[in-house]
mmCIF file of C-alpha atoms in Angstrom:
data_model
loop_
_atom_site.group_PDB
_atom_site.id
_atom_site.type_symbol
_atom_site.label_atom_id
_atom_site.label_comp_id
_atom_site.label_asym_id
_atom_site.label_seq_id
_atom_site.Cartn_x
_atom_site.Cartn_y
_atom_site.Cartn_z
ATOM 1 C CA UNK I 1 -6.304 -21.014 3.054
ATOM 2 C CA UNK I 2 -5.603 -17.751 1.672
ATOM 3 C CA UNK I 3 -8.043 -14.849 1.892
ATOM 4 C CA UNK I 4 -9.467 -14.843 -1.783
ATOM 5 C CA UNK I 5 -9.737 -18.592 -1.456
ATOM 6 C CA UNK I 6 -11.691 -17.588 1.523
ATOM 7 C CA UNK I 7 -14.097 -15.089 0.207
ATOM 8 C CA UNK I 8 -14.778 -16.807 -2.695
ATOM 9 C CA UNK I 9 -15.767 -20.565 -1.036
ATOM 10 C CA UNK I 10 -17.916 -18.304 1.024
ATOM 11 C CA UNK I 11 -15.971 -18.575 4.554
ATOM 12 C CA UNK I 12 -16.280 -15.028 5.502
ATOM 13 C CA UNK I 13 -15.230 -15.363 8.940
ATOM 14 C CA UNK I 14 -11.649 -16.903 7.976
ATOM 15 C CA UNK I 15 -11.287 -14.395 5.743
ATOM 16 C CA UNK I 16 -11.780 -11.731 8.366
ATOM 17 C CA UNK I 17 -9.510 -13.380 10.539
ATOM 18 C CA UNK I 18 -6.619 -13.577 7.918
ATOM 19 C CA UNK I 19 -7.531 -10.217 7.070
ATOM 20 C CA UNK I 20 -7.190 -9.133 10.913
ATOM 21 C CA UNK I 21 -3.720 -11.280 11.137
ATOM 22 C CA UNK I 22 -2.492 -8.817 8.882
ATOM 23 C CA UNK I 23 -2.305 -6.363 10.874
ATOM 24 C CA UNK I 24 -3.912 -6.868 14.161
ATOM 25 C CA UNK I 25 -2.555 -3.133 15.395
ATOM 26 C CA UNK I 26 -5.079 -1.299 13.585
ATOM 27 C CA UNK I 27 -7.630 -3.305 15.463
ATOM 28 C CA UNK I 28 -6.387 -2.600 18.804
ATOM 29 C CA UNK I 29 -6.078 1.381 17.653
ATOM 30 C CA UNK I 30 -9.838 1.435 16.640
ATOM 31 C CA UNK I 31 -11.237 -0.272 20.128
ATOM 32 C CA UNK I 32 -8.887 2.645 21.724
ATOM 33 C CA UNK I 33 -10.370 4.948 19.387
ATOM 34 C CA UNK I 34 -14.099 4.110 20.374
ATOM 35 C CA UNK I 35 -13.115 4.331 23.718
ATOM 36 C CA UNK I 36 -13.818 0.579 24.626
ATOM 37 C CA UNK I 37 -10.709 0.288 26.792
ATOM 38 C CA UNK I 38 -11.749 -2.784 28.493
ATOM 39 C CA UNK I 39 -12.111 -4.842 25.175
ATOM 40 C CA UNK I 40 -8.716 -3.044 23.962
ATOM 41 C CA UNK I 41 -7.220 -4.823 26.775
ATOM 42 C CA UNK I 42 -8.644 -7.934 26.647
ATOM 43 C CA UNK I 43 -8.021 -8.151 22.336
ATOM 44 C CA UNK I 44 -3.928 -6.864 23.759
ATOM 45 C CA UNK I 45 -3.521 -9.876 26.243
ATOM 46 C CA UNK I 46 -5.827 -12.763 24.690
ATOM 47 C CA UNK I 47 -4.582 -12.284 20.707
ATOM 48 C CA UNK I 48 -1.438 -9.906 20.613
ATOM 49 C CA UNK I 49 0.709 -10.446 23.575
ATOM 50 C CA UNK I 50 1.171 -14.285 22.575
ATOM 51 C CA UNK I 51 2.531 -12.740 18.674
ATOM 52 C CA UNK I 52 4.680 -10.124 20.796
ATOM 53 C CA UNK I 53 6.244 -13.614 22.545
ATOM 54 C CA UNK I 54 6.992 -15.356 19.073
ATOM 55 C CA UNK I 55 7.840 -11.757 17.064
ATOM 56 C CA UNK I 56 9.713 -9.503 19.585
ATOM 57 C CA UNK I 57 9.742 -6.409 16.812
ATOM 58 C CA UNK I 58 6.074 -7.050 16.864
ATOM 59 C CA UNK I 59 6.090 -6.549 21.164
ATOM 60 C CA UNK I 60 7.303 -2.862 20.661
ATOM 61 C CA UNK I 61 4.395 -2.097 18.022
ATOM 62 C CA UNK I 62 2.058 -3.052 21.174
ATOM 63 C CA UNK I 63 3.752 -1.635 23.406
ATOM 64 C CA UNK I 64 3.711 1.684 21.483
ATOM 65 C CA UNK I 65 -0.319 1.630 20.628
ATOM 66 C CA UNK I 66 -0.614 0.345 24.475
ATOM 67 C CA UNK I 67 0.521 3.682 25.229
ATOM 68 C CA UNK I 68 -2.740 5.600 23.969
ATOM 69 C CA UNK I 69 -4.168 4.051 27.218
ATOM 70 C CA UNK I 70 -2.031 5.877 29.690
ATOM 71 C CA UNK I 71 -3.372 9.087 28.314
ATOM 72 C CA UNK I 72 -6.718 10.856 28.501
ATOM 73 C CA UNK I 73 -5.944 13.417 25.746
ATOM 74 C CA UNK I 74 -5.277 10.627 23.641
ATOM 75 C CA UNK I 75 -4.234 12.801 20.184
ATOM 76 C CA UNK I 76 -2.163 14.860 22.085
ATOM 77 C CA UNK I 77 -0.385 12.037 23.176
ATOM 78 C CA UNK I 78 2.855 11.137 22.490
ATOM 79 C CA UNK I 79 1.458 8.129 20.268
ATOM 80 C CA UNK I 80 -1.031 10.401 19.331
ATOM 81 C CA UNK I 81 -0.265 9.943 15.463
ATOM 82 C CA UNK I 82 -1.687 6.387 15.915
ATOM 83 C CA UNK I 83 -4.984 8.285 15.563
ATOM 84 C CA UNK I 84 -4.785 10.462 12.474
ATOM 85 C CA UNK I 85 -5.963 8.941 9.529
ATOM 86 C CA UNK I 86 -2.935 8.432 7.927
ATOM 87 C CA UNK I 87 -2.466 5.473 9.984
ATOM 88 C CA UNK I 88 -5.664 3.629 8.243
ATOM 89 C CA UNK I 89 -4.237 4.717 4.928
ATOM 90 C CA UNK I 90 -0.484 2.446 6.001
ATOM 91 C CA UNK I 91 -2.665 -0.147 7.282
ATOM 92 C CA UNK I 92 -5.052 -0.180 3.924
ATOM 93 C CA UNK I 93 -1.772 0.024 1.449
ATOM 94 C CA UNK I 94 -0.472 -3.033 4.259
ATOM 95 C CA UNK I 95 -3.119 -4.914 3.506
ATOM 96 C CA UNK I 96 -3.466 -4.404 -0.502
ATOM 97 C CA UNK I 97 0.574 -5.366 -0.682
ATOM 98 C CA UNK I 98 -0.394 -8.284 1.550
ATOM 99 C CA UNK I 99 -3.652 -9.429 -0.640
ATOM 100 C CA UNK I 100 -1.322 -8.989 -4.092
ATOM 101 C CA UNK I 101 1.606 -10.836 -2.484
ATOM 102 C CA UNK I 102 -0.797 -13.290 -1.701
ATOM 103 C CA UNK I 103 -2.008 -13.698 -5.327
ATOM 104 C CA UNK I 104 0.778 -13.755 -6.566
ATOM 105 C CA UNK I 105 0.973 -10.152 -7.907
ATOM 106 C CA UNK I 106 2.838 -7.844 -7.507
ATOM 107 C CA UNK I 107 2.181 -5.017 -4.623
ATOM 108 C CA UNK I 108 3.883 -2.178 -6.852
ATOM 109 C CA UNK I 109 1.528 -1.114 -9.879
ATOM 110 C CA UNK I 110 3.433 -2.054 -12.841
ATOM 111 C CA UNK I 111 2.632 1.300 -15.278
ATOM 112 C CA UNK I 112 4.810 3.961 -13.501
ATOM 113 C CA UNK I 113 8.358 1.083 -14.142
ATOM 114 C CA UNK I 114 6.959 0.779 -17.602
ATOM 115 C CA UNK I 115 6.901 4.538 -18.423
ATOM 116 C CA UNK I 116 10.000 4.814 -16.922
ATOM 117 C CA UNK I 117 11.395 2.196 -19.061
ATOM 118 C CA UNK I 118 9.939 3.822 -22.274
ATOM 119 C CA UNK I 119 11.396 7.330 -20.648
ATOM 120 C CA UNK I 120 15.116 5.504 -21.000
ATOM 121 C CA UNK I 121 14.423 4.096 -23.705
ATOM 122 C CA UNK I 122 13.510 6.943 -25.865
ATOM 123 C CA UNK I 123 16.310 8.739 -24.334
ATOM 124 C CA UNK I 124 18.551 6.084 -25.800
ATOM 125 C CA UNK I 125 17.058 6.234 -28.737
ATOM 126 C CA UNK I 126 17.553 10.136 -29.106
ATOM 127 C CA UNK I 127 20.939 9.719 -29.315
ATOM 128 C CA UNK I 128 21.432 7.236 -32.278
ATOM 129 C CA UNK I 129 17.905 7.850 -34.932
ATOM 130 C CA UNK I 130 15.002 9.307 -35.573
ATOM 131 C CA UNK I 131 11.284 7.576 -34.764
ATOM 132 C CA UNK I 132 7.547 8.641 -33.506
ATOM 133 C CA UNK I 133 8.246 9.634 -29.501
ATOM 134 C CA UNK I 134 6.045 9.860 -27.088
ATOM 135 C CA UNK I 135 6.832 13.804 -26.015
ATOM 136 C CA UNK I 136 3.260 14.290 -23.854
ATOM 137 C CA UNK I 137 3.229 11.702 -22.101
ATOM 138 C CA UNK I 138 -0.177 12.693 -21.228
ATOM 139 C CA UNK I 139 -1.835 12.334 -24.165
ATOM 140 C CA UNK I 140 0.734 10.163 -25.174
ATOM 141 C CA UNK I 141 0.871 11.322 -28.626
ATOM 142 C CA UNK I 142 3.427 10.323 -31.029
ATOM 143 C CA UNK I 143 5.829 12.871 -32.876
ATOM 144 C CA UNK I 144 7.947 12.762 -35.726
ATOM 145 C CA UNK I 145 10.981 15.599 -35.221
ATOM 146 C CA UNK I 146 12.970 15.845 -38.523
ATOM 147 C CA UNK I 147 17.422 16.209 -38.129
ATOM 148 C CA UNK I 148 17.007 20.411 -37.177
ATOM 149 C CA UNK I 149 14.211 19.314 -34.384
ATOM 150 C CA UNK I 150 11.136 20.519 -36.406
ATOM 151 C CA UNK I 151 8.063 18.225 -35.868
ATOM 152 C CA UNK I 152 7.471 16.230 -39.400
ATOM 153 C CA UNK I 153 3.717 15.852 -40.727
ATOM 154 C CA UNK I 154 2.215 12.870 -39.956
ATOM 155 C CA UNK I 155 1.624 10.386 -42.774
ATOM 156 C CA UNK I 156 -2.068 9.410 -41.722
ATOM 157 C CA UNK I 157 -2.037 7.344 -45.183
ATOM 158 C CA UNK I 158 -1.838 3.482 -44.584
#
């Protein structure tokens, strides 16, 4: 059961769980975070260390966010970057790629390819005629430059 199948029939708690599946790390970082060092250790042993047995890459990640509990300056730590906020912001894009994966989609917004593909494209172009090109790509605009480079009038007359 994927998780939109799961919020949407209602089953909250699944959907939770797959969510936490995901990226079960984060979890572990925020119980270190609030200082609840006994439940850190008890999430570590009862749901992560039997994924560290079947996914050995996944046995260092532990290992590493493990570490904040040898420390009592825990940003200053070594691991202390598991901390920062910048961490959330991986685990958040994690979990969008892994929702649009899920769905089918694709995790990459499709606009910047596509303006990159009109960017080649037009450069092509340049080289062979004269059309309307998109020069701002802001306003996105479309100009008319005559054979000396001079922008034409437009011909607002259907």
């Amino acid at each position: 059961m994927d998780i939109r199948h799961a919020v949407q029939s209602g089953d909250i708690d699944t959907a939770i769980d797959l969510v936490n599946e995901l990226n079960p790390e984060q979890r572990l970082i925020e119980l270190i975070r609030q200082g609840a060092f006994q439940e850190a250790l008890e999430f570590a042993t009862e749901e992560m260390a039997p994924r560290g047995e079947e996914h050995p890459e996944f046995l260092a990640e532990l290992e590493r966010t493990m570490a904040l509990l040898a420390f009592q300056d825990t940003i200053d730590s070594p691991v202390g970057e598991l901390l920062h906020p910048g961490q959330r912001q991986k685990t958040a894009s994690e979990l969008n790629a892994a929702i649009l994966i899920n769905q089918s989609q694709e995790k990459d917004p499709k606009l910047p390819n596509l303006l990159k593909m009109l960017a080649w494209s037009q450069e092509q172009l340049d080289e062979r005629m004269n059309y309307p090109k998109i020069e701002n790509w802001v306003k996105a605009d479309l100009v008319v430059r005559d054979e000396n480079g001079n922008q034409m009038e437009e011909d607002t007359s259907l």
